[in-house]
Amino acid sequence: MDLVSITDVRNAAADIAGTVLHTPLLRTGWDAELWLKPESLQPVGSFKLRGATHAVARLTPEERARGVVTHSSGNHGLALAYAARAADVPCRIVVPEGAPAAKVDRIRALGVEVLLVPPARRGPEAERIAETTGAVLVPPFDDRRIIAGQGTVGLEIAEDLPDVDVVLVPVGGGGLSSGVATAVKALRPAATVIGVEPEFAADARDSLAAGSVVVWGEERTYRTMADGLRLPPSELTLAHLRARLDRIVTVTEEEIHAAMGRLVTDARLVVEPSGAVAVAARLFRAAELPSGRTVAVVTGGNVDPAVLAGILR
């Protein structure tokens, strides 16, 4: 399989400049060798803006006129809506009924078309729209443009901390971890890139062990509060992870909860559960990790206010 290269990631960096924030590396007050990469500071509150912006930038003039479509109730839909608006490209987001009203309102506020459908119809409806209108389907992670765009996180880490020893990156569908591992391994071959998953959604860990995609299913992965990490990798992302990720560690729900609290109170970052898993690994799995200068990717801050209130109690 043809994997994304560091050249692809560099091209993505050029494409997203001006729309996506180059997030800083933040030192932590509790760990002298830990830096945070706060993607929660992006205009849409997550790293997803990188891949979405790159995908939109790669459209041909004819594709731009036809627009883009995806299905999402969360960060990917919000990111694509923002990227499409910034580029003046028509956009439709298929949202499953029952999605949080606050998220749907944020997507609508960006001026894109939102279609509410039964949850089981979200994927087929987005595909139907793509087929009937010619709109370009932009998936959340199973796409080379998305992987290259997310890889700019790793590019920035290597530029800002050239002697980084360890990078901890959350793993869900694998787009971010594939891109980060691609960039870091190309620019800092001696560094170790470790994926982090919830114990309740460790399908990427099992997929790497099996050598093929292992699907846990939503009836198992719904148990984790890290809702952004409930999907399994695709064949494309698994190929990247097998080639470039060193390994995966898992964290418990209690550890995710504690990491969120540490980030809110000590780093003054609002984070969602999925965004806290890399820090949870550093806090509670240090014995399983290499020592040295470590960067934990904080992937997003779009947390439900009720969940945040529970963390702070």
Short mmCIF file of C-alpha atoms in Angstrom, two decimals:
data_model
loop_
_atom_site.label_atom_id
_atom_site.label_comp_id
_atom_site.label_asym_id
_atom_site.label_seq_id
_atom_site.Cartn_x
_atom_site.Cartn_y
_atom_site.Cartn_z
CA MET A 1 0.00 0.00 0.00
CA ASP A 2 1.24 3.48 -0.91
CA LEU A 3 1.75 5.31 2.37
CA VAL A 4 1.72 9.06 3.02
CA SER A 5 5.23 10.53 2.93
CA ILE A 6 6.91 13.42 4.71
CA THR A 7 6.67 15.32 1.41
CA ASP A 8 2.89 14.89 1.53
CA VAL A 9 2.87 16.26 5.08
CA ARG A 10 5.02 19.24 4.12
CA ASN A 11 2.69 19.98 1.21
CA ALA A 12 -0.25 19.80 3.61
CA ALA A 13 1.48 22.29 5.92
CA ALA A 14 1.70 24.76 3.05
CA ASP A 15 -1.96 24.20 2.19
CA ILE A 16 -3.30 24.82 5.69
CA ALA A 17 -1.15 27.86 6.58
CA GLY A 18 -3.36 30.83 7.32
CA THR A 19 -6.40 28.78 8.32
CA VAL A 20 -4.94 26.43 10.92
CA LEU A 21 -3.09 27.55 14.04
CA HIS A 22 0.50 26.38 14.60
CA THR A 23 -0.16 25.38 18.20
CA PRO A 24 2.63 25.95 20.74
CA LEU A 25 4.37 23.38 22.88
CA LEU A 26 3.56 24.10 26.52
CA ARG A 27 5.81 23.07 29.39
CA THR A 28 4.03 21.48 32.34
CA GLY A 29 4.57 22.53 35.92
CA TRP A 30 4.32 18.99 37.26
CA ASP A 31 6.69 17.14 34.93
CA ALA A 32 10.02 18.64 33.82
CA GLU A 33 10.19 16.44 30.72
CA LEU A 34 6.61 16.77 29.49
CA TRP A 35 5.35 19.22 26.87
CA LEU A 36 1.73 19.54 25.75
CA LYS A 37 0.63 20.07 22.14
CA PRO A 38 -2.76 21.77 22.71
CA GLU A 39 -4.83 21.22 19.57
CA SER A 40 -7.78 22.26 21.72
CA LEU A 41 -6.71 25.82 20.85
CA GLN A 42 -7.64 25.45 17.17
CA PRO A 43 -10.52 27.70 15.99
CA VAL A 44 -12.87 24.69 16.02
CA GLY A 45 -11.40 23.21 19.19
CA SER A 46 -9.63 20.18 17.72
CA PHE A 47 -6.89 18.89 15.42
CA LYS A 48 -9.53 17.84 12.89
CA LEU A 49 -9.26 21.24 11.23
CA ARG A 50 -5.87 20.26 9.81
CA GLY A 51 -7.05 17.31 7.73
CA ALA A 52 -10.29 18.98 6.71
CA THR A 53 -8.50 22.13 5.53
CA HIS A 54 -5.99 20.11 3.53
CA ALA A 55 -8.74 18.03 1.91
CA VAL A 56 -10.59 21.17 0.84
CA ALA A 57 -7.38 22.77 -0.45
CA ARG A 58 -6.75 19.74 -2.70
CA LEU A 59 -10.08 20.04 -4.53
CA THR A 60 -10.01 20.79 -8.23
CA PRO A 61 -11.97 23.85 -9.44
CA GLU A 62 -14.74 21.54 -10.65
CA GLU A 63 -14.89 19.73 -7.29
CA ARG A 64 -14.95 23.03 -5.41
CA ALA A 65 -18.03 24.06 -7.35
CA ARG A 66 -19.78 20.78 -6.46
CA GLY A 67 -18.84 21.08 -2.80
CA VAL A 68 -18.05 18.59 -0.05
CA VAL A 69 -20.07 16.29 2.17
CA THR A 70 -19.43 14.18 5.24
CA HIS A 71 -21.31 12.53 8.09
CA SER A 72 -20.46 13.55 11.62
CA SER A 73 -21.99 14.80 14.84
CA GLY A 74 -18.74 16.03 16.26
CA ASN A 75 -15.31 17.46 15.59
CA HIS A 76 -14.86 16.30 11.99
CA GLY A 77 -18.15 17.81 10.86
CA LEU A 78 -17.39 21.08 12.59
CA ALA A 79 -13.89 21.15 11.09
CA LEU A 80 -15.07 20.47 7.54
CA ALA A 81 -17.77 23.11 7.86
CA TYR A 82 -15.19 25.67 9.01
CA ALA A 83 -12.67 24.74 6.31
CA ALA A 84 -15.32 24.83 3.58
CA ARG A 85 -16.56 28.24 4.67
CA ALA A 86 -13.02 29.60 4.76
CA ALA A 87 -12.53 28.43 1.17
CA ASP A 88 -16.02 29.44 -0.02
CA VAL A 89 -16.87 25.83 -0.88
CA PRO A 90 -20.45 24.48 -0.53
CA CYS A 91 -20.72 21.98 2.30
CA ARG A 92 -23.27 19.50 3.61
CA ILE A 93 -22.99 17.68 6.93
CA VAL A 94 -25.15 14.63 7.60
CA VAL A 95 -25.82 14.45 11.34
CA PRO A 96 -27.41 11.52 13.19
CA GLU A 97 -30.64 12.26 15.04
CA GLY A 98 -30.01 12.58 18.75
CA ALA A 99 -26.67 14.36 18.33
CA PRO A 100 -26.01 17.03 20.96
CA ALA A 101 -27.94 20.15 20.02
CA ALA A 102 -25.00 22.38 20.93
CA LYS A 103 -22.77 20.65 18.36
CA VAL A 104 -25.44 20.78 15.66
CA ASP A 105 -25.99 24.47 16.36
CA ARG A 106 -22.25 25.17 16.05
CA ILE A 107 -22.14 23.44 12.66
CA ARG A 108 -25.23 25.31 11.43
CA ALA A 109 -23.76 28.61 12.64
CA LEU A 110 -21.02 28.20 10.04
CA GLY A 111 -23.61 28.48 7.29
CA VAL A 112 -23.48 24.93 5.96
CA GLU A 113 -26.38 22.63 5.15
CA VAL A 114 -27.16 20.16 7.95
CA LEU A 115 -29.26 17.06 7.31
CA LEU A 116 -30.59 15.08 10.28
CA VAL A 117 -31.11 11.36 9.64
CA PRO A 118 -31.50 8.19 11.74
CA PRO A 119 -28.06 7.11 13.06
CA ALA A 120 -27.90 4.02 10.83
CA ARG A 121 -28.46 6.21 7.75
CA ARG A 122 -25.66 8.71 8.32
CA GLY A 123 -23.04 6.97 6.17
CA PRO A 124 -25.37 5.84 3.38
CA GLU A 125 -26.98 9.29 3.19
CA ALA A 126 -23.62 11.03 2.81
CA GLU A 127 -22.69 8.55 0.09
CA ARG A 128 -26.04 9.12 -1.65
CA ILE A 129 -25.47 12.88 -1.66
CA ALA A 130 -21.98 12.42 -3.08
CA GLU A 131 -23.30 10.16 -5.84
CA THR A 132 -26.28 12.31 -6.82
CA THR A 133 -24.72 15.79 -6.54
CA GLY A 134 -21.08 15.14 -7.33
CA ALA A 135 -20.03 16.50 -3.95
CA VAL A 136 -16.69 15.14 -2.72
CA LEU A 137 -17.02 12.82 0.27
CA VAL A 138 -14.46 13.75 2.93
CA PRO A 139 -14.17 10.91 5.48
CA PRO A 140 -12.91 11.56 9.02
CA PHE A 141 -9.71 9.49 8.78
CA ASP A 142 -9.71 6.92 5.96
CA ASP A 143 -8.15 9.27 3.41
CA ARG A 144 -4.59 10.17 2.41
CA ARG A 145 -5.38 13.90 2.42
CA ILE A 146 -6.69 13.65 5.98
CA ILE A 147 -3.66 11.67 7.19
CA ALA A 148 -1.24 14.16 5.60
CA GLY A 149 -3.11 17.08 7.12
CA GLN A 150 -3.13 15.57 10.60
CA GLY A 151 0.55 14.78 10.15
CA THR A 152 1.31 18.49 10.39
CA VAL A 153 0.93 18.07 14.16
CA GLY A 154 4.03 15.85 14.09
CA LEU A 155 5.81 18.23 11.74
CA GLU A 156 5.35 21.08 14.19
CA ILE A 157 6.49 18.96 17.13
CA ALA A 158 9.72 18.05 15.33
CA GLU A 159 10.31 21.68 14.34
CA ASP A 160 9.65 23.11 17.81
CA LEU A 161 11.39 20.37 19.84
CA PRO A 162 13.99 18.82 17.49
CA ASP A 163 15.42 16.59 20.24
CA VAL A 164 12.07 15.12 21.26
CA ASP A 165 12.42 11.57 22.55
CA VAL A 166 8.82 10.38 22.91
CA VAL A 167 5.54 11.44 21.30
CA LEU A 168 2.27 10.24 22.83
CA VAL A 169 -0.71 10.47 20.48
CA PRO A 170 -4.32 9.32 20.92
CA VAL A 171 -5.57 6.61 18.57
CA GLY A 172 -9.14 6.33 17.33
CA GLY A 173 -9.64 5.74 13.62
CA GLY A 174 -5.93 6.31 13.21
CA GLY A 175 -5.72 9.36 10.97
CA LEU A 176 -3.89 11.51 13.50
CA SER A 177 -1.59 8.80 14.79
CA SER A 178 -0.74 7.73 11.23
CA GLY A 179 0.17 11.27 10.22
CA VAL A 180 2.08 12.11 13.40
CA ALA A 181 4.11 8.91 13.23
CA THR A 182 4.89 9.59 9.56
CA ALA A 183 6.25 13.07 10.27
CA VAL A 184 8.09 12.34 13.50
CA LYS A 185 9.79 9.19 12.24
CA ALA A 186 10.95 11.00 9.11
CA LEU A 187 12.36 14.00 10.97
CA ARG A 188 13.45 12.43 14.27
CA PRO A 189 14.07 8.71 13.58
CA ALA A 190 15.39 8.12 17.11
CA ALA A 191 12.11 9.24 18.68
CA THR A 192 9.54 6.74 19.91
CA VAL A 193 5.94 7.33 18.83
CA ILE A 194 3.39 5.62 21.05
CA GLY A 195 -0.35 5.47 20.51
CA VAL A 196 -2.74 5.71 23.44
CA GLU A 197 -6.20 4.15 23.58
CA PRO A 198 -8.86 3.68 26.25
CA GLU A 199 -8.99 0.14 27.64
CA PHE A 200 -12.66 0.14 26.63
CA ALA A 201 -11.85 0.84 22.95
CA ALA A 202 -8.53 -0.87 22.27
CA ASP A 203 -9.38 -2.05 18.78
CA ALA A 204 -6.26 -0.50 17.20
CA ARG A 205 -4.08 -2.38 19.69
CA ASP A 206 -5.85 -5.62 18.78
CA SER A 207 -5.67 -4.81 15.07
CA LEU A 208 -1.90 -4.36 15.27
CA ALA A 209 -1.58 -7.65 17.11
CA ALA A 210 -3.76 -9.47 14.58
CA GLY A 211 -2.24 -7.84 11.49
CA SER A 212 -5.71 -6.90 10.21
CA VAL A 213 -8.55 -4.62 11.26
CA VAL A 214 -10.34 -5.85 14.38
CA VAL A 215 -13.73 -4.25 14.99
CA TRP A 216 -14.98 -4.18 18.56
CA GLY A 217 -18.33 -2.62 17.69
CA GLU A 218 -20.15 0.26 19.32
CA GLU A 219 -21.81 -2.02 21.85
CA ARG A 220 -18.36 -2.37 23.44
CA THR A 221 -16.65 0.92 22.70
CA TYR A 222 -19.54 3.09 23.88
CA ARG A 223 -18.39 2.35 27.44
CA THR A 224 -15.50 4.79 27.19
CA MET A 225 -16.04 8.46 27.88
CA ALA A 226 -13.48 9.17 25.13
CA ASP A 227 -16.13 9.30 22.41
CA GLY A 228 -13.69 10.45 19.75
CA LEU A 229 -11.72 7.20 20.07
CA ARG A 230 -14.53 4.66 19.67
CA LEU A 231 -13.96 3.81 15.98
CA PRO A 232 -11.55 1.14 14.72
CA PRO A 233 -8.73 1.90 12.26
CA SER A 234 -9.22 1.42 8.54
CA GLU A 235 -7.03 -0.71 6.32
CA LEU A 236 -5.26 2.48 5.22
CA THR A 237 -4.54 3.81 8.70
CA LEU A 238 -3.60 0.37 10.02
CA ALA A 239 -0.98 0.07 7.28
CA HIS A 240 0.56 3.34 8.49
CA LEU A 241 0.43 2.29 12.14
CA ARG A 242 2.06 -1.07 11.40
CA ALA A 243 4.88 0.62 9.54
CA ARG A 244 5.51 3.64 11.77
CA LEU A 245 3.95 3.44 15.22
CA ASP A 246 6.17 1.85 17.85
CA ARG A 247 3.36 0.48 20.02
CA ILE A 248 0.12 1.24 21.84
CA VAL A 249 -0.61 1.59 25.54
CA THR A 250 -4.07 1.75 27.09
CA VAL A 251 -5.52 3.79 29.94
CA THR A 252 -8.56 3.35 32.17
CA GLU A 253 -11.60 5.57 32.48
CA GLU A 254 -10.46 6.64 35.94
CA GLU A 255 -7.07 7.64 34.53
CA ILE A 256 -8.68 9.65 31.72
CA HIS A 257 -10.86 11.41 34.28
CA ALA A 258 -7.83 12.26 36.45
CA ALA A 259 -5.82 13.49 33.44
CA MET A 260 -8.65 15.83 32.43
CA GLY A 261 -8.66 17.26 35.93
CA ARG A 262 -4.89 17.80 35.87
CA LEU A 263 -5.07 19.55 32.50
CA VAL A 264 -7.92 21.83 33.56
CA THR A 265 -6.55 22.79 36.95
CA ASP A 266 -2.77 22.77 36.38
CA ALA A 267 -2.39 23.50 32.65
CA ARG A 268 -5.50 25.69 32.39
CA LEU A 269 -6.66 23.82 29.30
CA VAL A 270 -10.27 22.84 28.65
CA VAL A 271 -10.08 19.33 27.20
CA GLU A 272 -12.47 16.60 26.16
CA PRO A 273 -11.91 13.01 27.36
CA SER A 274 -10.35 11.92 24.06
CA GLY A 275 -7.89 14.80 24.32
CA ALA A 276 -6.64 13.70 27.74
CA VAL A 277 -5.60 10.10 27.04
CA ALA A 278 -2.01 10.90 26.04
CA VAL A 279 -1.48 12.80 29.28
CA ALA A 280 -3.11 9.93 31.17
CA ALA A 281 -0.48 7.60 29.74
CA ARG A 282 2.33 9.85 30.97
CA LEU A 283 0.73 10.19 34.41
CA PHE A 284 -0.16 6.54 34.99
CA ARG A 285 1.85 4.42 32.54
CA ALA A 286 5.28 6.03 32.91
CA ALA A 287 6.84 2.68 33.77
CA GLU A 288 5.77 1.38 30.34
CA LEU A 289 7.18 4.38 28.46
CA PRO A 290 10.71 5.40 27.49
CA SER A 291 12.23 8.23 29.46
CA GLY A 292 13.21 11.55 27.96
CA ARG A 293 11.65 14.66 26.46
CA THR A 294 8.03 13.78 25.86
CA VAL A 295 5.23 15.50 23.97
CA ALA A 296 1.61 14.56 24.66
CA VAL A 297 -0.87 15.58 21.97
CA VAL A 298 -4.00 17.12 23.50
CA THR A 299 -6.37 16.56 20.61
CA GLY A 300 -9.41 18.63 21.46
CA GLY A 301 -11.42 20.70 23.90
CA ASN A 302 -15.03 20.27 22.76
CA VAL A 303 -16.27 18.81 26.02
CA ASP A 304 -19.86 18.62 27.18
CA PRO A 305 -20.30 21.20 29.98
CA ALA A 306 -21.89 18.56 32.22
CA VAL A 307 -18.87 16.30 31.79
CA LEU A 308 -16.52 19.16 32.55
CA ALA A 309 -18.50 20.07 35.65
CA GLY A 310 -18.21 16.46 36.83
CA ILE A 311 -14.44 16.59 36.41
CA LEU A 312 -14.17 19.72 38.52
CA ARG A 313 -16.32 18.48 41.40
#
